[in-house]
Amino acid sequence: MSRLHDFERIIDEKLRGLFRGQAPQQGEKRELIEVHRAILDEIASRVESLPRGRRSYPYPQTIVRVLLPDPERRRAYEVAFVEAGALGRDIAGRLSDEHVELPDAFRVEVELVDELPAGVADRGFDISYKSSEAPRATNVEMPGIWLKVTNGKAESEEYSFRKARVNLGRLSDVVDSRQQLIRRNDVAFIETGDAPNPTVSRTHAHIEYDNASQSFRLFDDHSAQGTRVIRDGGIVNVPQGASKGVQLRSGDEIVLGQARVAFDLQHDGHTQ
């Protein structure tokens, strides 16, 4: 029996249990199977060829974000992709069947999300690949940062932080469809229909201190309308998903959709 047919059988049995013995709707079952197949196919396309006919999957950490089309279907999606490491097990099995070598620290993280960037929303999932684990933090005293909202309306106009990570997004507390807290934004734009606030995603971006370079870097957290940096009259695009981000400099302006936030370093209470 092929791995796809095996998944179809398992998902049918689990959904029947979920719906108390009733046959699941064919449309829902087919949708889960198609998304599952597309995820496995894309991951298999990342396999690299090595000398002497060997093949390798080079990413120790793979993050799969699956779009939840309807909050009422969360349980079915959890059964298909999350429960007991279902998707990670299927990915490892597919690669093993194709005689692909896996990294020693191979792991798959699965998230069910309410929105995805416009470019991938139609297919129902997005995948991030990380080549290595982030370096462990060392005891390096970090400078403070000063942020000022220059376009858009946030809970405050100015912010001052001295911390390793600062989240930027819409709303201070971000909850999922079950009203469970999934993130807290340090710079929180207000939920309003007035431009440019709707262009800021709830989990839009974050600033993170990098001990190795002793600098702050800006990362896009799969926002719908992208993240950019305006510097010396030019524009630097921040890659989405797993990346090294963009190193920030004093005087940069962070663009979240259409909202803007000025960035400066602070030393001894003064901006640099």
Short mmCIF file of C-alpha atoms in Angstrom, two decimals:
data_model
loop_
_atom_site.label_atom_id
_atom_site.label_comp_id
_atom_site.label_asym_id
_atom_site.label_seq_id
_atom_site.Cartn_x
_atom_site.Cartn_y
_atom_site.Cartn_z
CA MET A 1 0.00 0.00 0.00
CA SER A 2 1.40 3.44 -0.94
CA ARG A 3 1.98 6.06 1.71
CA LEU A 4 -0.78 8.25 0.19
CA HIS A 5 -3.33 5.42 0.30
CA ASP A 6 -2.26 4.65 3.85
CA PHE A 7 -2.87 8.29 4.82
CA GLU A 8 -6.30 8.21 3.14
CA ARG A 9 -7.26 5.15 5.13
CA ILE A 10 -6.00 6.60 8.43
CA ILE A 11 -7.64 9.98 7.94
CA ASP A 12 -10.94 8.29 7.02
CA GLU A 13 -10.84 6.21 10.20
CA LYS A 14 -9.93 9.19 12.39
CA LEU A 15 -12.59 11.44 10.89
CA ARG A 16 -15.20 8.75 11.35
CA GLY A 17 -14.22 8.62 15.00
CA LEU A 18 -14.38 12.39 15.18
CA PHE A 19 -17.86 12.46 13.65
CA ARG A 20 -19.07 9.61 15.90
CA GLY A 21 -19.02 6.88 13.29
CA GLN A 22 -20.58 8.91 10.48
CA ALA A 23 -18.75 9.07 7.17
CA PRO A 24 -16.89 12.38 6.82
CA GLN A 25 -17.85 14.72 4.00
CA GLN A 26 -15.93 13.78 0.88
CA GLY A 27 -15.03 17.40 0.14
CA GLU A 28 -13.35 17.86 3.51
CA LYS A 29 -11.55 14.53 3.30
CA ARG A 30 -10.33 15.26 -0.24
CA GLU A 31 -9.14 18.73 0.79
CA LEU A 32 -7.05 17.33 3.66
CA ILE A 33 -5.55 14.66 1.38
CA GLU A 34 -4.65 17.20 -1.33
CA VAL A 35 -2.98 19.59 1.10
CA HIS A 36 -1.12 16.68 2.71
CA ARG A 37 0.12 15.45 -0.70
CA ALA A 38 1.20 18.95 -1.80
CA ILE A 39 3.20 19.47 1.42
CA LEU A 40 5.04 16.17 1.01
CA ASP A 41 5.73 16.89 -2.68
CA GLU A 42 7.20 20.32 -1.96
CA ILE A 43 9.42 19.01 0.83
CA ALA A 44 10.61 16.17 -1.41
CA SER A 45 11.56 18.77 -4.03
CA ARG A 46 14.10 20.21 -1.56
CA VAL A 47 16.15 17.01 -1.48
CA GLU A 48 19.74 17.51 -2.65
CA SER A 49 21.82 15.06 -4.68
CA LEU A 50 25.20 14.02 -3.26
CA PRO A 51 28.16 12.14 -4.77
CA ARG A 52 27.83 8.36 -5.38
CA GLY A 53 24.09 8.53 -5.80
CA ARG A 54 23.33 9.59 -2.25
CA ARG A 55 20.47 11.99 -1.55
CA SER A 56 20.06 14.27 1.46
CA TYR A 57 17.46 16.54 3.02
CA PRO A 58 19.61 19.39 4.40
CA TYR A 59 17.21 21.11 6.81
CA PRO A 60 17.24 20.05 10.49
CA GLN A 61 14.15 22.14 11.20
CA THR A 62 11.12 22.44 8.95
CA ILE A 63 8.19 24.66 9.91
CA VAL A 64 4.88 23.99 8.16
CA ARG A 65 2.04 26.50 8.51
CA VAL A 66 -1.32 25.10 7.42
CA LEU A 67 -4.20 27.47 6.72
CA LEU A 68 -7.30 26.69 8.76
CA PRO A 69 -10.19 27.62 6.42
CA ASP A 70 -12.88 27.44 9.10
CA PRO A 71 -12.46 27.51 12.91
CA GLU A 72 -15.13 24.81 13.24
CA ARG A 73 -12.86 22.43 11.31
CA ARG A 74 -9.87 22.85 13.63
CA ARG A 75 -10.27 19.42 15.20
CA ALA A 76 -10.19 17.67 11.82
CA TYR A 77 -7.03 19.56 10.86
CA GLU A 78 -5.42 18.75 14.20
CA VAL A 79 -6.13 15.07 13.62
CA ALA A 80 -4.69 15.16 10.10
CA PHE A 81 -1.58 17.29 10.64
CA VAL A 82 -0.75 17.88 14.32
CA GLU A 83 -1.87 15.06 16.60
CA ALA A 84 0.94 12.72 17.65
CA GLY A 85 3.32 14.38 15.21
CA ALA A 86 1.27 13.09 12.27
CA LEU A 87 2.67 15.30 9.52
CA GLY A 88 6.26 15.06 10.75
CA ARG A 89 6.01 11.28 10.80
CA ASP A 90 4.62 11.22 7.25
CA ILE A 91 7.35 13.53 5.97
CA ALA A 92 10.08 11.43 7.53
CA GLY A 93 8.44 8.29 6.12
CA ARG A 94 8.20 9.72 2.61
CA LEU A 95 11.86 10.73 2.61
CA SER A 96 12.90 7.39 4.06
CA ASP A 97 10.94 5.53 1.38
CA GLU A 98 12.91 7.48 -1.23
CA HIS A 99 16.22 6.61 0.48
CA VAL A 100 16.91 10.20 1.51
CA GLU A 101 19.33 10.84 4.38
CA LEU A 102 17.89 13.00 7.19
CA PRO A 103 19.83 15.37 9.50
CA ASP A 104 20.57 14.07 13.00
CA ALA A 105 18.41 16.77 14.61
CA PHE A 106 15.58 16.51 12.05
CA ARG A 107 12.25 17.80 13.30
CA VAL A 108 9.03 19.20 11.87
CA GLU A 109 6.90 21.86 13.55
CA VAL A 110 3.29 22.29 12.43
CA GLU A 111 1.17 25.38 13.05
CA LEU A 112 -2.50 25.90 12.15
CA VAL A 113 -2.91 29.56 11.21
CA ASP A 114 -5.79 31.87 10.35
CA GLU A 115 -3.98 33.69 7.54
CA LEU A 116 -1.07 33.26 5.14
CA PRO A 117 0.76 35.66 2.79
CA ALA A 118 -1.18 36.38 -0.41
CA GLY A 119 1.30 34.48 -2.57
CA VAL A 120 0.72 31.13 -0.83
CA ALA A 121 -2.76 31.44 0.66
CA ASP A 122 -4.45 29.73 -2.32
CA ARG A 123 -2.52 26.48 -1.87
CA GLY A 124 -3.34 26.37 1.85
CA PHE A 125 0.12 26.08 3.42
CA ASP A 126 3.54 27.67 3.73
CA ILE A 127 6.87 26.04 4.59
CA SER A 128 10.00 27.51 6.18
CA TYR A 129 13.32 25.71 6.10
CA LYS A 130 16.08 26.27 8.67
CA SER A 131 19.57 25.01 7.93
CA SER A 132 20.73 25.12 11.53
CA GLU A 133 19.60 26.00 15.01
CA ALA A 134 19.93 29.60 16.14
CA PRO A 135 23.10 30.17 18.18
CA ARG A 136 22.71 30.14 21.94
CA ALA A 137 22.69 33.54 23.57
CA THR A 138 25.80 34.64 25.39
CA ASN A 139 26.10 37.13 28.22
CA VAL A 140 26.59 40.26 26.12
CA GLU A 141 25.04 43.47 27.39
CA MET A 142 22.77 44.77 24.69
CA PRO A 143 21.95 48.40 23.98
CA GLY A 144 18.42 49.74 24.24
CA ILE A 145 16.31 50.65 21.24
CA TRP A 146 13.91 53.52 20.67
CA LEU A 147 10.92 53.18 18.34
CA LYS A 148 8.55 55.91 17.17
CA VAL A 149 5.38 55.29 15.16
CA THR A 150 5.50 57.72 12.21
CA ASN A 151 2.55 56.41 10.20
CA GLY A 152 -0.38 54.57 11.75
CA LYS A 153 -1.90 54.49 15.21
CA ALA A 154 -0.46 52.24 17.92
CA GLU A 155 -1.17 52.03 21.64
CA SER A 156 1.74 54.44 22.18
CA GLU A 157 3.53 56.83 19.86
CA GLU A 158 7.00 56.07 21.25
CA TYR A 159 8.57 52.96 22.79
CA SER A 160 11.85 52.22 24.54
CA PHE A 161 13.10 48.66 25.03
CA ARG A 162 16.14 46.81 26.29
CA LYS A 163 15.26 43.20 25.52
CA ALA A 164 16.29 40.41 23.17
CA ARG A 165 13.05 40.33 21.16
CA VAL A 166 10.42 42.92 20.33
CA ASN A 167 7.22 41.84 18.55
CA LEU A 168 5.43 44.20 16.16
CA GLY A 169 1.88 43.64 14.96
CA ARG A 170 -1.80 44.51 15.22
CA LEU A 171 -3.39 44.16 18.69
CA SER A 172 -1.47 43.73 21.92
CA ASP A 173 -2.74 40.19 22.58
CA VAL A 174 -3.14 37.86 19.61
CA VAL A 175 -5.43 34.88 20.16
CA ASP A 176 -6.41 31.91 18.00
CA SER A 177 -9.93 30.79 17.10
CA ARG A 178 -10.29 29.22 20.56
CA GLN A 179 -9.35 32.53 22.20
CA GLN A 180 -6.05 31.13 23.43
CA LEU A 181 -3.12 33.56 23.58
CA ILE A 182 -0.53 32.81 20.88
CA ARG A 183 1.51 36.03 20.93
CA ARG A 184 1.87 39.38 22.68
CA ASN A 185 2.96 42.38 20.61
CA ASP A 186 5.27 44.93 22.23
CA VAL A 187 4.47 47.52 19.55
CA ALA A 188 0.74 47.03 19.06
CA PHE A 189 -1.20 48.81 16.34
CA ILE A 190 -4.86 49.43 17.17
CA GLU A 191 -7.62 47.39 15.53
CA THR A 192 -9.25 50.04 13.35
CA GLY A 193 -10.51 50.34 9.80
CA ASP A 194 -8.55 53.53 9.25
CA ALA A 195 -5.52 53.24 6.98
CA PRO A 196 -2.80 52.15 7.38
CA ASN A 197 -3.57 49.96 10.42
CA PRO A 198 -5.42 47.17 8.50
CA THR A 199 -2.25 46.57 6.46
CA VAL A 200 -0.42 45.45 9.61
CA SER A 201 -0.80 41.71 10.26
CA ARG A 202 -1.52 40.52 13.78
CA THR A 203 1.82 38.68 13.87
CA HIS A 204 3.63 40.94 11.42
CA ALA A 205 7.33 41.09 12.35
CA HIS A 206 9.84 41.11 15.17
CA ILE A 207 13.17 42.67 16.10
CA GLU A 208 15.75 40.32 17.61
CA TYR A 209 19.14 40.98 19.15
CA ASP A 210 21.98 38.98 17.57
CA ASN A 211 24.77 38.30 20.03
CA ALA A 212 27.25 37.26 17.36
CA SER A 213 27.16 40.61 15.55
CA GLN A 214 25.95 42.61 18.59
CA SER A 215 23.24 44.14 16.48
CA PHE A 216 19.46 44.09 16.11
CA ARG A 217 17.90 42.32 13.13
CA LEU A 218 14.39 42.65 11.70
CA PHE A 219 12.41 39.53 10.69
CA ASP A 220 9.11 39.22 8.85
CA ASP A 221 6.74 36.72 10.52
CA HIS A 222 4.84 35.71 7.37
CA SER A 223 2.93 39.00 7.16
CA ALA A 224 0.26 39.49 4.49
CA GLN A 225 1.66 42.75 3.06
CA GLY A 226 5.36 42.41 3.73
CA THR A 227 8.04 44.20 5.74
CA ARG A 228 10.64 46.66 4.43
CA VAL A 229 13.29 49.03 5.70
CA ILE A 230 13.78 52.54 4.36
CA ARG A 231 17.46 53.51 4.61
CA ASP A 232 19.21 56.51 3.06
CA GLY A 233 16.37 56.93 0.57
CA GLY A 234 16.50 53.28 -0.53
CA ILE A 235 14.27 50.33 0.29
CA VAL A 236 15.47 47.00 1.71
CA ASN A 237 12.95 44.14 1.54
CA VAL A 238 12.84 41.80 4.53
CA PRO A 239 12.54 38.14 3.42
CA GLN A 240 9.57 36.18 4.72
CA GLY A 241 9.95 33.00 6.70
CA ALA A 242 13.26 31.45 7.71
CA SER A 243 16.04 33.92 6.92
CA LYS A 244 18.81 35.95 8.52
CA GLY A 245 16.53 38.98 8.52
CA VAL A 246 17.87 42.50 7.91
CA GLN A 247 20.34 44.19 10.25
CA LEU A 248 18.94 47.47 11.57
CA ARG A 249 20.85 50.73 11.84
CA SER A 250 20.06 53.94 13.68
CA GLY A 251 17.93 56.14 11.45
CA ASP A 252 16.19 53.25 9.70
CA GLU A 253 12.44 53.37 9.19
CA ILE A 254 10.59 50.05 9.46
CA VAL A 255 7.62 49.65 7.08
CA LEU A 256 4.90 47.21 8.15
CA GLY A 257 2.44 47.03 5.24
CA GLN A 258 1.82 50.76 4.97
CA ALA A 259 2.53 51.66 8.60
CA ARG A 260 5.95 53.00 9.59
CA VAL A 261 8.11 52.90 12.71
CA ALA A 262 11.38 54.83 13.17
CA PHE A 263 14.28 52.88 14.72
CA ASP A 264 17.23 54.16 16.76
CA LEU A 265 19.74 52.66 19.15
CA GLN A 266 19.97 53.99 22.70
CA HIS A 267 23.06 54.22 24.89
CA ASP A 268 22.77 55.51 28.46
CA GLY A 269 19.31 56.87 27.78
CA HIS A 270 20.27 58.72 24.60
CA THR A 271 19.62 57.78 20.99
CA GLN A 272 22.65 57.12 18.89
#
